[in-house]
Amino acid sequence: MKEIELSKICYLINKGKTVMRNNAGNIYMVGFTNIENGNINIKETSKCKLTNEYMDLKMYDIENLDIILPPITRKNLVIKQLDKLDEASSYNMIYSSRAVYLRVNSCEYVPEFLYHLLSTEKYKRKLLEDVYTSGSYIGTYQISIERLKNFKIPKVSIDKQRRILQKEKEINSAIQDLKKNLSSLYECF
């Protein structure tokens, strides 16, 4: 199967901005741990002040369907995607240095497909082996942005990606129905 580098299908592969927490500021600095279930947990997100707010908001802006990786991890790599972001609330947020983000060119690759692909055990293992290097603490791994840009994934047509996502959705729906049926078996006791 042909492969393609992430840098060929992503507009951005970047680490967030290094900023200092300042609750008097008006910009939220979003790290990897602030993202839960496809959205930003604003209550747990610190604020900061930016010296060049206009440029920083442009360079480190947050968008729906961004794929987020931790800059430092252990062997249990977790990958996240923003898919429930309210665009009106994201105008005053930037990624902090505690997040590495990919912004996929949807003409080249379906963002949701890339997220699901990278979230498989096979690709999480490959990311740990090919993109992360041993960190300064025992048992930790630190990401290399250059290696991430060169990371190769299968080159799959957009139509095939959409068909696979649709099939996954159908399977997940069937699983949910089976879980409801199984649960109802025990409700009479």
mmCIF file of C-alpha atoms in Angstrom, residues 2-128:
data_model
loop_
_atom_site.group_PDB
_atom_site.id
_atom_site.type_symbol
_atom_site.label_atom_id
_atom_site.label_comp_id
_atom_site.label_asym_id
_atom_site.label_seq_id
_atom_site.Cartn_x
_atom_site.Cartn_y
_atom_site.Cartn_z
ATOM 1 C CA LYS A 2 1.234 3.494 -0.806
ATOM 2 C CA GLU A 3 2.048 5.794 2.067
ATOM 3 C CA ILE A 4 2.021 9.536 2.576
ATOM 4 C CA GLU A 5 3.714 11.754 5.149
ATOM 5 C CA LEU A 6 1.575 13.700 7.606
ATOM 6 C CA SER A 7 3.162 16.941 6.397
ATOM 7 C CA LYS A 8 1.579 16.325 2.973
ATOM 8 C CA ILE A 9 -1.973 16.103 4.339
ATOM 9 C CA CYS A 10 -1.866 18.633 7.200
ATOM 10 C CA TYR A 11 -1.961 22.423 7.036
ATOM 11 C CA LEU A 12 -0.374 22.590 10.467
ATOM 12 C CA ILE A 13 1.659 20.296 12.656
ATOM 13 C CA ASN A 14 2.708 22.421 15.571
ATOM 14 C CA LYS A 15 3.348 22.627 19.279
ATOM 15 C CA GLY A 16 1.367 25.246 21.177
ATOM 16 C CA LYS A 17 2.822 28.471 22.541
ATOM 17 C CA THR A 18 4.872 28.601 25.716
ATOM 18 C CA VAL A 19 3.037 31.054 27.965
ATOM 19 C CA MET A 20 2.848 31.826 31.658
ATOM 20 C CA ARG A 21 -0.395 31.463 33.539
ATOM 21 C CA ASN A 22 -1.958 34.795 34.402
ATOM 22 C CA ASN A 23 -5.573 34.708 35.559
ATOM 23 C CA ALA A 24 -5.833 38.448 34.928
ATOM 24 C CA GLY A 25 -5.414 37.691 31.227
ATOM 25 C CA ASN A 26 -8.301 37.212 28.812
ATOM 26 C CA ILE A 27 -6.926 34.351 26.679
ATOM 27 C CA TYR A 28 -7.386 30.699 27.624
ATOM 28 C CA MET A 29 -4.303 28.484 27.170
ATOM 29 C CA VAL A 30 -5.479 24.997 26.236
ATOM 30 C CA GLY A 31 -3.268 22.020 26.975
ATOM 31 C CA PHE A 32 -3.752 18.360 26.151
ATOM 32 C CA THR A 33 -5.344 17.595 29.531
ATOM 33 C CA ASN A 34 -7.958 20.353 29.092
ATOM 34 C CA ILE A 35 -9.605 18.420 26.252
ATOM 35 C CA GLU A 36 -12.269 15.930 27.327
ATOM 36 C CA ASN A 37 -14.757 14.054 25.149
ATOM 37 C CA GLY A 38 -14.086 16.189 22.086
ATOM 38 C CA ASN A 39 -14.495 19.528 23.855
ATOM 39 C CA ILE A 40 -12.500 21.912 26.037
ATOM 40 C CA ASN A 41 -13.119 21.797 29.768
ATOM 41 C CA ILE A 42 -13.049 25.563 30.228
ATOM 42 C CA LYS A 43 -13.416 25.331 34.032
ATOM 43 C CA GLU A 44 -10.050 23.563 34.245
ATOM 44 C CA THR A 45 -8.316 25.813 31.690
ATOM 45 C CA SER A 46 -5.979 28.572 32.846
ATOM 46 C CA LYS A 47 -5.755 32.045 31.373
ATOM 47 C CA CYS A 48 -2.744 33.971 30.128
ATOM 48 C CA LYS A 49 -1.736 37.351 28.744
ATOM 49 C CA LEU A 50 -0.169 37.562 25.300
ATOM 50 C CA THR A 51 2.321 40.225 24.241
ATOM 51 C CA ASN A 52 1.282 40.026 20.593
ATOM 52 C CA GLU A 53 -2.315 38.862 20.903
ATOM 53 C CA TYR A 54 -3.245 39.294 17.233
ATOM 54 C CA MET A 55 -0.355 37.174 15.899
ATOM 55 C CA ASP A 56 -0.538 34.558 18.647
ATOM 56 C CA LEU A 57 -4.274 34.075 18.157
ATOM 57 C CA LYS A 58 -3.657 33.543 14.445
ATOM 58 C CA MET A 59 -0.693 31.203 14.896
ATOM 59 C CA TYR A 60 -1.960 29.050 17.788
ATOM 60 C CA ASP A 61 -5.719 29.222 17.166
ATOM 61 C CA ILE A 62 -8.006 26.319 17.964
ATOM 62 C CA GLU A 63 -10.333 24.745 15.412
ATOM 63 C CA ASN A 64 -12.859 21.962 15.349
ATOM 64 C CA LEU A 65 -11.479 18.607 14.126
ATOM 65 C CA ASP A 66 -7.925 19.389 15.238
ATOM 66 C CA ILE A 67 -6.110 16.247 16.353
ATOM 67 C CA ILE A 68 -4.184 16.703 19.588
ATOM 68 C CA LEU A 69 -1.260 14.688 20.920
ATOM 69 C CA PRO A 70 0.572 15.087 24.227
ATOM 70 C CA PRO A 71 4.079 16.571 23.992
ATOM 71 C CA ILE A 72 5.214 14.127 26.700
ATOM 72 C CA THR A 73 3.630 10.736 27.386
ATOM 73 C CA ARG A 74 4.167 7.325 28.880
ATOM 74 C CA LYS A 75 3.602 4.056 27.029
ATOM 75 C CA ASN A 76 -0.189 4.514 27.129
ATOM 76 C CA LEU A 77 -0.408 7.132 24.362
ATOM 77 C CA VAL A 78 -3.794 8.856 24.123
ATOM 78 C CA ILE A 79 -4.841 10.872 21.080
ATOM 79 C CA LYS A 80 -7.702 13.376 21.154
ATOM 80 C CA GLN A 81 -9.802 15.256 18.636
ATOM 81 C CA LEU A 82 -11.874 18.390 19.057
ATOM 82 C CA ASP A 83 -15.246 17.623 17.522
ATOM 83 C CA LYS A 84 -17.713 19.469 19.742
ATOM 84 C CA LEU A 85 -16.060 22.866 19.819
ATOM 85 C CA ASP A 86 -18.318 25.898 19.798
ATOM 86 C CA GLU A 87 -16.601 28.233 17.327
ATOM 87 C CA ALA A 88 -17.908 31.330 19.107
ATOM 88 C CA SER A 89 -16.075 30.363 22.288
ATOM 89 C CA SER A 90 -12.779 29.445 20.596
ATOM 90 C CA TYR A 91 -11.954 33.026 19.556
ATOM 91 C CA ASN A 92 -10.107 33.724 22.826
ATOM 92 C CA MET A 93 -8.159 30.459 23.109
ATOM 93 C CA ILE A 94 -4.757 29.267 22.011
ATOM 94 C CA TYR A 95 -2.933 25.959 22.329
ATOM 95 C CA SER A 96 -0.351 26.021 25.083
ATOM 96 C CA SER A 97 2.972 24.214 24.837
ATOM 97 C CA ARG A 98 1.259 21.310 26.604
ATOM 98 C CA ALA A 99 -0.425 20.339 23.323
ATOM 99 C CA VAL A 100 0.776 19.277 19.882
ATOM 100 C CA TYR A 101 -1.860 19.699 17.206
ATOM 101 C CA LEU A 102 -2.478 18.592 13.648
ATOM 102 C CA ARG A 103 -4.836 20.465 11.356
ATOM 103 C CA VAL A 104 -5.773 18.198 8.461
ATOM 104 C CA ASN A 105 -6.410 19.425 4.928
ATOM 105 C CA SER A 106 -9.848 17.855 4.359
ATOM 106 C CA CYS A 107 -9.274 17.865 0.582
ATOM 107 C CA GLU A 108 -6.401 15.425 1.151
ATOM 108 C CA TYR A 109 -7.624 13.338 4.111
ATOM 109 C CA VAL A 110 -10.739 13.157 6.267
ATOM 110 C CA PRO A 111 -9.783 14.491 9.756
ATOM 111 C CA GLU A 112 -12.027 12.008 11.584
ATOM 112 C CA PHE A 113 -10.488 9.115 9.633
ATOM 113 C CA LEU A 114 -6.953 10.207 10.510
ATOM 114 C CA TYR A 115 -7.964 10.520 14.166
ATOM 115 C CA HIS A 116 -9.439 7.001 14.224
ATOM 116 C CA LEU A 117 -6.442 5.592 12.334
ATOM 117 C CA LEU A 118 -3.895 7.159 14.692
ATOM 118 C CA SER A 119 -5.955 5.991 17.695
ATOM 119 C CA THR A 120 -5.589 2.310 16.758
ATOM 120 C CA GLU A 121 -3.142 0.285 18.841
ATOM 121 C CA LYS A 122 -1.013 -0.330 15.732
ATOM 122 C CA TYR A 123 -0.520 3.374 14.991
ATOM 123 C CA LYS A 124 -0.144 4.432 18.616
ATOM 124 C CA ARG A 125 2.691 1.895 18.876
ATOM 125 C CA LYS A 126 4.226 3.219 15.629
ATOM 126 C CA LEU A 127 3.958 6.810 16.903
ATOM 127 C CA LEU A 128 5.739 5.863 20.137
#
